[in-house]
mmCIF file of C-alpha atoms and ligand atoms in Angstrom:
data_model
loop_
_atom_site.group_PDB
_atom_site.id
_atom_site.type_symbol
_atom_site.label_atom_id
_atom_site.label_comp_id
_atom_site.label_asym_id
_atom_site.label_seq_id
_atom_site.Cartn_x
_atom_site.Cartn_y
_atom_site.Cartn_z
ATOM 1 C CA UNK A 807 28.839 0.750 -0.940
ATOM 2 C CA UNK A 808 31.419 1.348 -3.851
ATOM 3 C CA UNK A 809 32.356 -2.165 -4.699
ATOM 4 C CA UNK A 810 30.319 -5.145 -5.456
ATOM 5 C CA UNK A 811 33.131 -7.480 -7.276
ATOM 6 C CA UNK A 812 33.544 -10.745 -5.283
ATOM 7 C CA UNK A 813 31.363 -9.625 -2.392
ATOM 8 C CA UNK A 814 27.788 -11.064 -1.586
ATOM 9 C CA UNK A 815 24.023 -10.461 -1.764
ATOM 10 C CA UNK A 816 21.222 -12.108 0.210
ATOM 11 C CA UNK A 817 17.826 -11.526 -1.811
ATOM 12 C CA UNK A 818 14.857 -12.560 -0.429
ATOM 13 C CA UNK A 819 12.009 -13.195 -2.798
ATOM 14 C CA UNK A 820 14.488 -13.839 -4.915
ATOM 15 C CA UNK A 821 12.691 -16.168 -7.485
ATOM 16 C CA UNK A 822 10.476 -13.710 -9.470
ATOM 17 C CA UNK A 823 10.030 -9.584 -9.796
ATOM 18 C CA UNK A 824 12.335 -7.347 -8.494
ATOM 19 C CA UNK A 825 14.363 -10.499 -6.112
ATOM 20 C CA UNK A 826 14.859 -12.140 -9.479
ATOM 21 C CA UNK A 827 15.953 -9.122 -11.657
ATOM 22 C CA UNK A 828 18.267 -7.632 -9.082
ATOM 23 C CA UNK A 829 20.027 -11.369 -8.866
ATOM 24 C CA UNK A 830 20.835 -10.571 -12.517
ATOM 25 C CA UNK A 831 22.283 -7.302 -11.768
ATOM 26 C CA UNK A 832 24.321 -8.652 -9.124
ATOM 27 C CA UNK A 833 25.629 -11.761 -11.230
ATOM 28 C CA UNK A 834 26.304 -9.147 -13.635
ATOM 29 C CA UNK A 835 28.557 -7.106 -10.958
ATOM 30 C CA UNK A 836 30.589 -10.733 -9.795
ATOM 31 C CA UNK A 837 28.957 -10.975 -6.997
ATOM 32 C CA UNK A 838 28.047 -14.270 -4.575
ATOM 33 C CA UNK A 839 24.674 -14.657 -4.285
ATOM 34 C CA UNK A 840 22.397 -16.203 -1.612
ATOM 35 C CA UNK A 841 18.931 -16.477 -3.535
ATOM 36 C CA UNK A 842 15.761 -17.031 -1.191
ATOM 37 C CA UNK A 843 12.412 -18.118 -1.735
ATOM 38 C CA UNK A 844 9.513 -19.670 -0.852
ATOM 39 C CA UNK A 845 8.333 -21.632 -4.012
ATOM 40 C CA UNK A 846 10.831 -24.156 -4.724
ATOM 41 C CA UNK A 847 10.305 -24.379 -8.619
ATOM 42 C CA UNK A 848 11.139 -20.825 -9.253
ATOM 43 C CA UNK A 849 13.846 -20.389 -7.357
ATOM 44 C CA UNK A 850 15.189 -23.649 -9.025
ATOM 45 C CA UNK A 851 14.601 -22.616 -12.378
ATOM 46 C CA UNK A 852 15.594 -18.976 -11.008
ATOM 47 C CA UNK A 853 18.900 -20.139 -9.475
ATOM 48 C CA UNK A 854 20.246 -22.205 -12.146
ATOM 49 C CA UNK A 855 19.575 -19.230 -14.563
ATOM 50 C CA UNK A 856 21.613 -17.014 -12.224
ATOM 51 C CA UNK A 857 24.197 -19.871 -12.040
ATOM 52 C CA UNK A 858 24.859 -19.890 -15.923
ATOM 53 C CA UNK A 859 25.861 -16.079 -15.509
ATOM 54 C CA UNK A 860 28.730 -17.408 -13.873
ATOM 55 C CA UNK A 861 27.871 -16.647 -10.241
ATOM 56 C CA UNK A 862 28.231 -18.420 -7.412
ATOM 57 C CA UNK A 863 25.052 -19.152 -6.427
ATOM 58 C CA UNK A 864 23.482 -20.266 -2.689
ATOM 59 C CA UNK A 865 19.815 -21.442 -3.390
ATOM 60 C CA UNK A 866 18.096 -21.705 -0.325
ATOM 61 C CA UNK A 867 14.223 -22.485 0.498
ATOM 62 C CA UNK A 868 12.554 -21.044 3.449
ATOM 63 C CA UNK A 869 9.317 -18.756 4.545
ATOM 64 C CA UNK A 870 10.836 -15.452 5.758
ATOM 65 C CA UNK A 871 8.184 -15.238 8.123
ATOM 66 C CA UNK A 872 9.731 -17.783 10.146
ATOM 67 C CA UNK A 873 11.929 -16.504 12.433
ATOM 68 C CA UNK A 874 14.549 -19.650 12.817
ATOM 69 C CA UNK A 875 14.043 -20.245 9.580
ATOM 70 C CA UNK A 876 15.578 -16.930 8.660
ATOM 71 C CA UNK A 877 18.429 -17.345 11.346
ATOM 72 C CA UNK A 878 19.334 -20.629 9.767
ATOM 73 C CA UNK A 879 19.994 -19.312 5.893
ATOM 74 C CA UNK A 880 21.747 -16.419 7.912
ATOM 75 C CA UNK A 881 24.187 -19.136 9.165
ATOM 76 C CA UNK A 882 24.026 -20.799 5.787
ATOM 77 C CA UNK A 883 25.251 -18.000 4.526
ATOM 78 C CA UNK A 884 27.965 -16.667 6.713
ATOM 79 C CA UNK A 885 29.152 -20.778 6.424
ATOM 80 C CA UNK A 886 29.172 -20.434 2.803
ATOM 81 C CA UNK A 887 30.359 -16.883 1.531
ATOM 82 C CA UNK A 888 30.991 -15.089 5.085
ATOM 83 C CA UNK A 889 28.888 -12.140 6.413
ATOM 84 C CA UNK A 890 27.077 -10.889 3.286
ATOM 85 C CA UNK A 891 27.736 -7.085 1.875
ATOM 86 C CA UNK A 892 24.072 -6.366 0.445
ATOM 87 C CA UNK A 893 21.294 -7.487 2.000
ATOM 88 C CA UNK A 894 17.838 -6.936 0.024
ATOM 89 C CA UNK A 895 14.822 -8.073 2.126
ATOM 90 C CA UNK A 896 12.413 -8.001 -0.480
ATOM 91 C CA UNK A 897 10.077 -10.623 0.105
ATOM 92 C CA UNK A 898 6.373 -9.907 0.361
ATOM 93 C CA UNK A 899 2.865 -10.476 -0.074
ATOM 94 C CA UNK A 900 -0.745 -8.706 -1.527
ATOM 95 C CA UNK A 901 -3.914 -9.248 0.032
ATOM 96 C CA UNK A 902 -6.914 -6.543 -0.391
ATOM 97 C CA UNK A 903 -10.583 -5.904 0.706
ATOM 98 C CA UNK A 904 -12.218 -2.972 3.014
ATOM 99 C CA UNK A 905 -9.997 -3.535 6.239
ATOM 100 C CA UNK A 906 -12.722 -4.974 8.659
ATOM 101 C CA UNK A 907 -13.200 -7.823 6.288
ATOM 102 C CA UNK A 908 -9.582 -8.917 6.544
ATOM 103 C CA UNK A 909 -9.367 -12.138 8.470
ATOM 104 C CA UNK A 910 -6.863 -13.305 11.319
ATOM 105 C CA UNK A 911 -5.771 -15.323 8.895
ATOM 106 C CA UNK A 912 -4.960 -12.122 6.319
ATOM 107 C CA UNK A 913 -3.389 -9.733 9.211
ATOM 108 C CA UNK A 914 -1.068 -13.415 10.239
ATOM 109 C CA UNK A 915 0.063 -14.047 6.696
ATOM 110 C CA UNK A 916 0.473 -10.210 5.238
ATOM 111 C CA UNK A 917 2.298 -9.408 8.129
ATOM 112 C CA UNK A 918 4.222 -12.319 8.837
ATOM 113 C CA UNK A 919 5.617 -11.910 5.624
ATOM 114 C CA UNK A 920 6.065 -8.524 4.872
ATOM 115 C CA UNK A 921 7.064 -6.831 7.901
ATOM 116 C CA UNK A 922 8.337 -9.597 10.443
ATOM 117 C CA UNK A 923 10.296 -10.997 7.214
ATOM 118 C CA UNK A 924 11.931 -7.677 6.926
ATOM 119 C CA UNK A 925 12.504 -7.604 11.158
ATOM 120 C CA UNK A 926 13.916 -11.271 10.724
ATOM 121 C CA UNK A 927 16.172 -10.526 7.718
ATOM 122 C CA UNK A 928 17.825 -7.130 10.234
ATOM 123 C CA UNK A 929 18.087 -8.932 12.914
ATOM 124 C CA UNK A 930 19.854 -11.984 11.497
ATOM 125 C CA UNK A 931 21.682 -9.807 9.375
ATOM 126 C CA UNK A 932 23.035 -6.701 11.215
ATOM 127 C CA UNK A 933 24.932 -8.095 13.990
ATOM 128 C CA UNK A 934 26.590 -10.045 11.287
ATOM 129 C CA UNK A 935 27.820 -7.328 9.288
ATOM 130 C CA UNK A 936 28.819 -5.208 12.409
ATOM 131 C CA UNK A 937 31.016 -8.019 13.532
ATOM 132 C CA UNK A 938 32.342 -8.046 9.869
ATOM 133 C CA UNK A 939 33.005 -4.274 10.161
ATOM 134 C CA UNK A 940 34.434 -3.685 13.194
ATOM 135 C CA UNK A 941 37.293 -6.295 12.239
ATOM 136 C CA UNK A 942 37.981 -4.920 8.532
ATOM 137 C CA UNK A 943 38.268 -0.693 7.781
ATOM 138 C CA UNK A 944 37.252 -1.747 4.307
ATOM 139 C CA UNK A 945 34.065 -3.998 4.638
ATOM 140 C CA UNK A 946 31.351 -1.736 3.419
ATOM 141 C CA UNK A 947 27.551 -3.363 3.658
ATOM 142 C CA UNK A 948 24.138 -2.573 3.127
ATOM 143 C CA UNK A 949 20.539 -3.481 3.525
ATOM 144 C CA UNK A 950 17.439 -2.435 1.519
ATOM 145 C CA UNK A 951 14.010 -3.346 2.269
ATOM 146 C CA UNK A 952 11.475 -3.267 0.568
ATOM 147 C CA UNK A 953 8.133 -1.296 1.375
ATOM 148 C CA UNK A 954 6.220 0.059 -1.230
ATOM 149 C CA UNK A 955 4.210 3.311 -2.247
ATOM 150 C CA UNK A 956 1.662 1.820 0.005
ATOM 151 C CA UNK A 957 3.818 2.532 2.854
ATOM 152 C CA UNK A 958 4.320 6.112 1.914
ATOM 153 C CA UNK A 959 0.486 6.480 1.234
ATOM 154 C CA UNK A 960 -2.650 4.618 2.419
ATOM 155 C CA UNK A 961 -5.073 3.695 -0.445
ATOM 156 C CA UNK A 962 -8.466 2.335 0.257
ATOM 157 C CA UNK A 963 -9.669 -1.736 0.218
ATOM 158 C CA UNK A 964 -5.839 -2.859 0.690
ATOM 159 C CA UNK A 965 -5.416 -2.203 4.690
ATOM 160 C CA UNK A 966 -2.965 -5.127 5.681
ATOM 161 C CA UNK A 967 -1.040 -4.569 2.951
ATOM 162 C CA UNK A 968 -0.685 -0.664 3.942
ATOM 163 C CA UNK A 969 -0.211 -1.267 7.454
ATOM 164 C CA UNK A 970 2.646 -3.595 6.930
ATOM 165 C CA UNK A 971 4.449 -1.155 4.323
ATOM 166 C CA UNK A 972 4.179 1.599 6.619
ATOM 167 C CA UNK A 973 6.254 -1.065 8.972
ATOM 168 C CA UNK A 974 8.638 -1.455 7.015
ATOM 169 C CA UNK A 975 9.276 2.227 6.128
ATOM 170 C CA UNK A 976 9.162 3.237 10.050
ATOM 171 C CA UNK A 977 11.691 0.084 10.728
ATOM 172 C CA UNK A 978 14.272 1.129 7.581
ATOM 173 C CA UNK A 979 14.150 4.551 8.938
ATOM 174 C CA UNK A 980 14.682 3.717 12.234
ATOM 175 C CA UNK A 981 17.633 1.238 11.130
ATOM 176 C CA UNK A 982 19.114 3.857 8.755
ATOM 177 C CA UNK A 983 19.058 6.151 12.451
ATOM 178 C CA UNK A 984 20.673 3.474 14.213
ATOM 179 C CA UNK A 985 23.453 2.730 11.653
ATOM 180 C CA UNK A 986 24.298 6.036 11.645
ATOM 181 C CA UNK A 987 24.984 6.294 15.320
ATOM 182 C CA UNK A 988 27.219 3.062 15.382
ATOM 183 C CA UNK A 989 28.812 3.062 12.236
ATOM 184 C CA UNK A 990 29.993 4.598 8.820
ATOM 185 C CA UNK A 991 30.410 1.345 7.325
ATOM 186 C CA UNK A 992 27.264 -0.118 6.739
ATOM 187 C CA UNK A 993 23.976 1.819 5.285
ATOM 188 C CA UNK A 994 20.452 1.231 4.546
ATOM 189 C CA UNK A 995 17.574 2.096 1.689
ATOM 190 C CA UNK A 996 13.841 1.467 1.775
ATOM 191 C CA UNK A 997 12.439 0.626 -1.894
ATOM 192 C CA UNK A 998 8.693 1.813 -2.145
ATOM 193 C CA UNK A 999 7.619 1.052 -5.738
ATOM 194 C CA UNK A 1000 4.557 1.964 -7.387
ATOM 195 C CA UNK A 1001 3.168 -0.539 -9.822
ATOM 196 C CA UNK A 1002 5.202 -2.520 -11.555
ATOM 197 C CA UNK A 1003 4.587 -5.819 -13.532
ATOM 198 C CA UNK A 1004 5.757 -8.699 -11.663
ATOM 199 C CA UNK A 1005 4.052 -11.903 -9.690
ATOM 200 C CA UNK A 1006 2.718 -9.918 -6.854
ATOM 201 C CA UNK A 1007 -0.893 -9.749 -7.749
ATOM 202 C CA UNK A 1008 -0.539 -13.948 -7.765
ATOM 203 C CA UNK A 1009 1.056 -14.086 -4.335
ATOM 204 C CA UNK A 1010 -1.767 -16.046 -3.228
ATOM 205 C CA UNK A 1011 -0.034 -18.981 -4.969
ATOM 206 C CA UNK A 1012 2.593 -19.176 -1.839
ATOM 207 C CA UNK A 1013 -0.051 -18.732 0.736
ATOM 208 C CA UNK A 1014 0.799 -21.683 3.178
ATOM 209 C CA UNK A 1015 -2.053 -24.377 3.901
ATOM 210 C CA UNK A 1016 -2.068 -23.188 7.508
ATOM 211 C CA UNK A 1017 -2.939 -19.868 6.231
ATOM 212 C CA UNK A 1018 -5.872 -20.767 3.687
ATOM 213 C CA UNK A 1019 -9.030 -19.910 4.207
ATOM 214 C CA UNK A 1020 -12.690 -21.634 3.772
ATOM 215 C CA UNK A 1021 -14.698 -18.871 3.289
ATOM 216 C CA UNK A 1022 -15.115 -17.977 -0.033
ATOM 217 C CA UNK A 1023 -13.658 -14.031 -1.001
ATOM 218 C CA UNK A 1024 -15.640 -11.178 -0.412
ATOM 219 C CA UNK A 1025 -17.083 -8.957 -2.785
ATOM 220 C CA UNK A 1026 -14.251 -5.995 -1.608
ATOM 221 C CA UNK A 1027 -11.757 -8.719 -1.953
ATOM 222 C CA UNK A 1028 -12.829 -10.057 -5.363
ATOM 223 C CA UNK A 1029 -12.384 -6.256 -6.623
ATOM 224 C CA UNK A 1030 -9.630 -5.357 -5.122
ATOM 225 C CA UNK A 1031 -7.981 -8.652 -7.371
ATOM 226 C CA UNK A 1032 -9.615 -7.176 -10.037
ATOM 227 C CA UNK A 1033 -7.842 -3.545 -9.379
ATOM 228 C CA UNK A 1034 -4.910 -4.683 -8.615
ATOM 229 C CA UNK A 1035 -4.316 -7.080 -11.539
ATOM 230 C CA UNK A 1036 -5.030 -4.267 -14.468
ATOM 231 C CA UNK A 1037 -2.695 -1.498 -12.041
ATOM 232 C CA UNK A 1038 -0.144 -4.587 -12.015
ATOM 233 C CA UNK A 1039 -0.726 -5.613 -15.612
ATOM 234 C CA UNK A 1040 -0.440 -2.249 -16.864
ATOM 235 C CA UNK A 1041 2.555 -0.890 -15.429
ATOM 236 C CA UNK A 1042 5.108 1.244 -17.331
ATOM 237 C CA UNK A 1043 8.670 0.910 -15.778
ATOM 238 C CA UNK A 1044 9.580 -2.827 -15.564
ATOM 239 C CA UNK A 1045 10.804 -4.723 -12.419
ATOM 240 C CA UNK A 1046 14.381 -4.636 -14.088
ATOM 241 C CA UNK A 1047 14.947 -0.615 -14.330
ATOM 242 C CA UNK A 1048 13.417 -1.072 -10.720
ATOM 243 C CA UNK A 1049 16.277 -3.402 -9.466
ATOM 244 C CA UNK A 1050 18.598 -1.423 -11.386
ATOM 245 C CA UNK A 1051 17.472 1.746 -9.128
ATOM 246 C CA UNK A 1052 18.131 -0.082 -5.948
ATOM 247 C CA UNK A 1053 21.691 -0.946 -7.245
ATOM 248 C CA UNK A 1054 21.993 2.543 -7.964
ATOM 249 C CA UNK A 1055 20.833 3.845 -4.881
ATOM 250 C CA UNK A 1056 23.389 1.192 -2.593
ATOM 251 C CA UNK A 1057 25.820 2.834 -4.955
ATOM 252 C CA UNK A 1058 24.996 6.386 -4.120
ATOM 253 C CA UNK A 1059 24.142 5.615 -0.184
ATOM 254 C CA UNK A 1060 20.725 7.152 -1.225
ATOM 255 C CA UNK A 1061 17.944 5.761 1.181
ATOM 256 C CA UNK A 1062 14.764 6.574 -0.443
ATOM 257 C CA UNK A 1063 14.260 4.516 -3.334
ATOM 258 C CA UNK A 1064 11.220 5.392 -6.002
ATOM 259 C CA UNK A 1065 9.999 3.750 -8.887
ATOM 260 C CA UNK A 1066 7.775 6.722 -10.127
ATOM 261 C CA UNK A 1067 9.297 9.855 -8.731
ATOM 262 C CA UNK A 1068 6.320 11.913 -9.773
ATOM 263 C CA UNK A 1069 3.681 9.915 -7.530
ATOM 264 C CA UNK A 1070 5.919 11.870 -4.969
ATOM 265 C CA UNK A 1071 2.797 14.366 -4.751
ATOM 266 C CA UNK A 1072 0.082 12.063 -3.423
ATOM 267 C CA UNK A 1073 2.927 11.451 -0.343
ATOM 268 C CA UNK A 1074 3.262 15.243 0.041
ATOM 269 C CA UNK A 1075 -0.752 15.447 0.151
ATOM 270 C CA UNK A 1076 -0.947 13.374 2.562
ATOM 271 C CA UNK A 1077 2.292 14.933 4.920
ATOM 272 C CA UNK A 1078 0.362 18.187 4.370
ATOM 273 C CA UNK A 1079 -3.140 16.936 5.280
ATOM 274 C CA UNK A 1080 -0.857 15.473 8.717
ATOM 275 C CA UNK A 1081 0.534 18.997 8.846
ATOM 276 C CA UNK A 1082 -2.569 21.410 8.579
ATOM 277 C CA UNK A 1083 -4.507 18.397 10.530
ATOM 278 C CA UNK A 1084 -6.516 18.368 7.561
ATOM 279 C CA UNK A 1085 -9.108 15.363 7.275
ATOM 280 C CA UNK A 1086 -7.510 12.502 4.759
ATOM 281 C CA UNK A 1087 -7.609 14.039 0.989
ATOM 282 C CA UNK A 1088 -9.645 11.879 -1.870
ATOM 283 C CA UNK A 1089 -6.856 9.730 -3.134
ATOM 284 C CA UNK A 1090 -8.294 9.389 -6.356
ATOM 285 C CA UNK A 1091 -7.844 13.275 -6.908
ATOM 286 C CA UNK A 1092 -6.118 12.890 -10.263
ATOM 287 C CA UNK A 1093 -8.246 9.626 -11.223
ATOM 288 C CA UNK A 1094 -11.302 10.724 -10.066
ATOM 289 C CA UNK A 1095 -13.023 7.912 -12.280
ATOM 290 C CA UNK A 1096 -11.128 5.047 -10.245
ATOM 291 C CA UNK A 1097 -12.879 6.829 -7.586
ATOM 292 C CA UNK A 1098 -15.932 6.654 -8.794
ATOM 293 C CA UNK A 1099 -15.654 3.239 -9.844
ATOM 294 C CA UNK A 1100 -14.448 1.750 -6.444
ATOM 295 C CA UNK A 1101 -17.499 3.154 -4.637
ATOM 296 C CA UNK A 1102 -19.958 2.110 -6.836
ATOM 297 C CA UNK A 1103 -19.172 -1.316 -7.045
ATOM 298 C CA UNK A 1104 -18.834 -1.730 -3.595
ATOM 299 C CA UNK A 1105 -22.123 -0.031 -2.386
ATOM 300 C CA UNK A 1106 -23.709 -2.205 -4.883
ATOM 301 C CA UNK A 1107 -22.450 -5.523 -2.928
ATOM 302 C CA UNK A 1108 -24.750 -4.015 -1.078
HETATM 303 N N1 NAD B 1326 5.112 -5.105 -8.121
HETATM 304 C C1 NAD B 1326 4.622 -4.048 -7.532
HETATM 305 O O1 NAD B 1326 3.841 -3.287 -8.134
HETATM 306 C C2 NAD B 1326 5.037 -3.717 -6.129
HETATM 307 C C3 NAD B 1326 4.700 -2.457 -5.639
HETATM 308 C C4 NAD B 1326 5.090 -2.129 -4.343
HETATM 309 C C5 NAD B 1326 5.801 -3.032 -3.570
HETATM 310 N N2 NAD B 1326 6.100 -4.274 -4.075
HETATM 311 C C6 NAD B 1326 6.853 -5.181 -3.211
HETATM 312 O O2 NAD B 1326 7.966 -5.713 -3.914
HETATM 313 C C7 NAD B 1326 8.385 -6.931 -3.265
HETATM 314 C C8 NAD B 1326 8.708 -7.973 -4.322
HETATM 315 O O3 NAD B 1326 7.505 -8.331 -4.965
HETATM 316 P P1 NAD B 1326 7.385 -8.456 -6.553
HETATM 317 O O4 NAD B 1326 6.546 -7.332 -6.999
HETATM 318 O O5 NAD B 1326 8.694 -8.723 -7.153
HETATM 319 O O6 NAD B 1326 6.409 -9.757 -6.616
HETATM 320 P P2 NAD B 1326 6.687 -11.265 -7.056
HETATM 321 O O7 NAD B 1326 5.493 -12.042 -6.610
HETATM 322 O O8 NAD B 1326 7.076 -11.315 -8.479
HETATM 323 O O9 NAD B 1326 7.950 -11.687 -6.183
HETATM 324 C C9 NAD B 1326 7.839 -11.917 -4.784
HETATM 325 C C10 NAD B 1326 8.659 -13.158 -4.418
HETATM 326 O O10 NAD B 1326 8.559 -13.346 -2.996
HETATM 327 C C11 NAD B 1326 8.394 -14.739 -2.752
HETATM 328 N N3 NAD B 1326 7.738 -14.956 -1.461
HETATM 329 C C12 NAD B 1326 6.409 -14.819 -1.158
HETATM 330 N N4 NAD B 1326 6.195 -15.182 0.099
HETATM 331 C C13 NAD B 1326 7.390 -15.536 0.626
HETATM 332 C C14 NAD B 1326 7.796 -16.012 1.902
HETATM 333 N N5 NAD B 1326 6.917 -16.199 2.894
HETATM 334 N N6 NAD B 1326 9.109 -16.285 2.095
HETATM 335 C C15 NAD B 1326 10.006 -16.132 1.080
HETATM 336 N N7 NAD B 1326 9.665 -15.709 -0.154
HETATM 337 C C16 NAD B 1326 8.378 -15.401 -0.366
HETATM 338 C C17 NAD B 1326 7.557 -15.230 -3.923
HETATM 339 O O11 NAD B 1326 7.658 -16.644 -4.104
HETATM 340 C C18 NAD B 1326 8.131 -14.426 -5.085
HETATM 341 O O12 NAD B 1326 9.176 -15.130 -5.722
HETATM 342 C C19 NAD B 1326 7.274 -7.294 -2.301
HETATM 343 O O13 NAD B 1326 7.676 -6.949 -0.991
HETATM 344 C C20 NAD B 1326 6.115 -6.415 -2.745
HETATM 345 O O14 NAD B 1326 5.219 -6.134 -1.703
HETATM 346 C C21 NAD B 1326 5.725 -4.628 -5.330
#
């Protein structure tokens, strides 16, 4: 997609991280934008911000893991701006602990989010954009979705999360296939950052009522937090050069979309270990002492 002037985005997750920075880029480029979220103070604060850019600006509240809710800011949309151009479905979720020690509750809510947001946001968005091709030569549109490194890779004591990555990379490849066979005009990326500084090690602050749970968190799940917020905390490219990228890769039709380029080699570790049927490497190869760490203090929770 060559042209982003006067045309429209649909961001999911569009209040905070990568959702909120690439609504800047795309005020920045003229476009419309439909900004979604689940926390209604963000995207408030978030929209009006985007709004005194000088975009036009379509806030709208929902749970992506909702399937009518989806179809509904889908119609919203196409009511207010027409079918959309760019559609980012970036919402998502982080939950860890050893994977047997995820509840129902986890698997319903990591899921739900991550990956059936994702099918929700293709399948209320594709036909739309077909329909929108097939009657103009010059429509051009594309979707992105975001998956992660996780999805690429599968690190220890964060299972839900990697099996619902890996979703979402099989599904954007799969879509990219399928585009391809039925048209030129429309193409799709997958996003799979590494760690980057943004809200996600809080997402527990949008986990519904219905999805709480009594128990209190177990001792994998209490270090996993603990992992994930100095990974998070520490991270060296910034959620804006990462929205920037994605803008960049629309731009170039590129579907592959990395934030660190040279963690490329735990992904080719792990193809070859598929390859040579090769047990699963360590890895913590290069960080042996994160390694280390991890399995001591979970044997000692005994
Ligand atoms: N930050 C990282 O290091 C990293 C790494 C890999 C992948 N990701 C992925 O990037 C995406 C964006 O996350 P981020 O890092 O910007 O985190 P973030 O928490 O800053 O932003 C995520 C946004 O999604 C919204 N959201 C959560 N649940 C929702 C729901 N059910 N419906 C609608 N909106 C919902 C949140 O309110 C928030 O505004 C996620 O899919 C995440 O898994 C992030």
């Amino acid at each position: 997609m060559k042209t982003f002037k006067g045309r429209t985005a649909v961001i999911t997750g569009a209040a905070s991280g990568f959702g909120l920075e690439a609504s800047r880029i795309a005020a920045g480029l003229g476009m419309n934008i439909v900004m979604a979220d689940v926390q209604q103070d963000a995207l408030d604060r978030a929209a009006s911000e985007i709004e005194s850019l000088g975009a036009s600006v379509l806030p709208y509240r929902l749970d992506v893991s909702k399937a009518g809710e989806v179809e509904a800011m889908a119609a919203a949309t196409k009511q207010r701006f027409g079918a959309p151009h760019f559609v980012f479905n970036n919402a998502g979720v982080a939950s860890g602990g050893l994977i047997w020690e995820h509840t129902l509750k986890d698997w319903d809510w990591v899921l739900g989010v991550n990956l059936m947001g994702v099918v929700h946001g293709v399948r209320a968005f594709t036909p739309m954009m077909l329909e929108a091709a097939a009657k103009d030569p010059g429509y051009e549109g594309h979707i992105t979705n975001t998956a992660s490194m996780a999805g690429m890779v599968n690190m220890p004591n964060m299972g839900a999360y990697n099996v619902s990555k890996h979703g979402v990379v099989s599904l954007s490849e799969t879509l990219y296939q399928d585009l391809c066979l039925v048209t030129d005009q429309i193409r799709a990326s997958v996003l799979c950052p590494y760690f980057v500084s943004t809200g996600i090690h809080h997402s527990h602050r949008n986990r519904p009522a219905d999805m709480q749970e009594d128990a209190k968190p177990t001792k994998s799940q209490l270090v996993a937090q603990a992992l994930s917020d100095k990974a998070i905390g520490s991270g060296k490219v910034s959620a804006a050069q990462v929205a920037q990228y994605v803008f960049d890769a629309v731009r170039d039709s590129r579907f592959y979309v990395w934030s660190h380029p040279h963690a490329l080699s735990s992904v080719q570790t792990r193809l070859e270990d598929v390859a040579q049927s090769r047990n699963p490497s360590n890895p913590f190869k290069e960080r042996p002492e994160i390694g280390e760490r991890l399995k001591r203090d979970l044997r000692e929770a005994g």
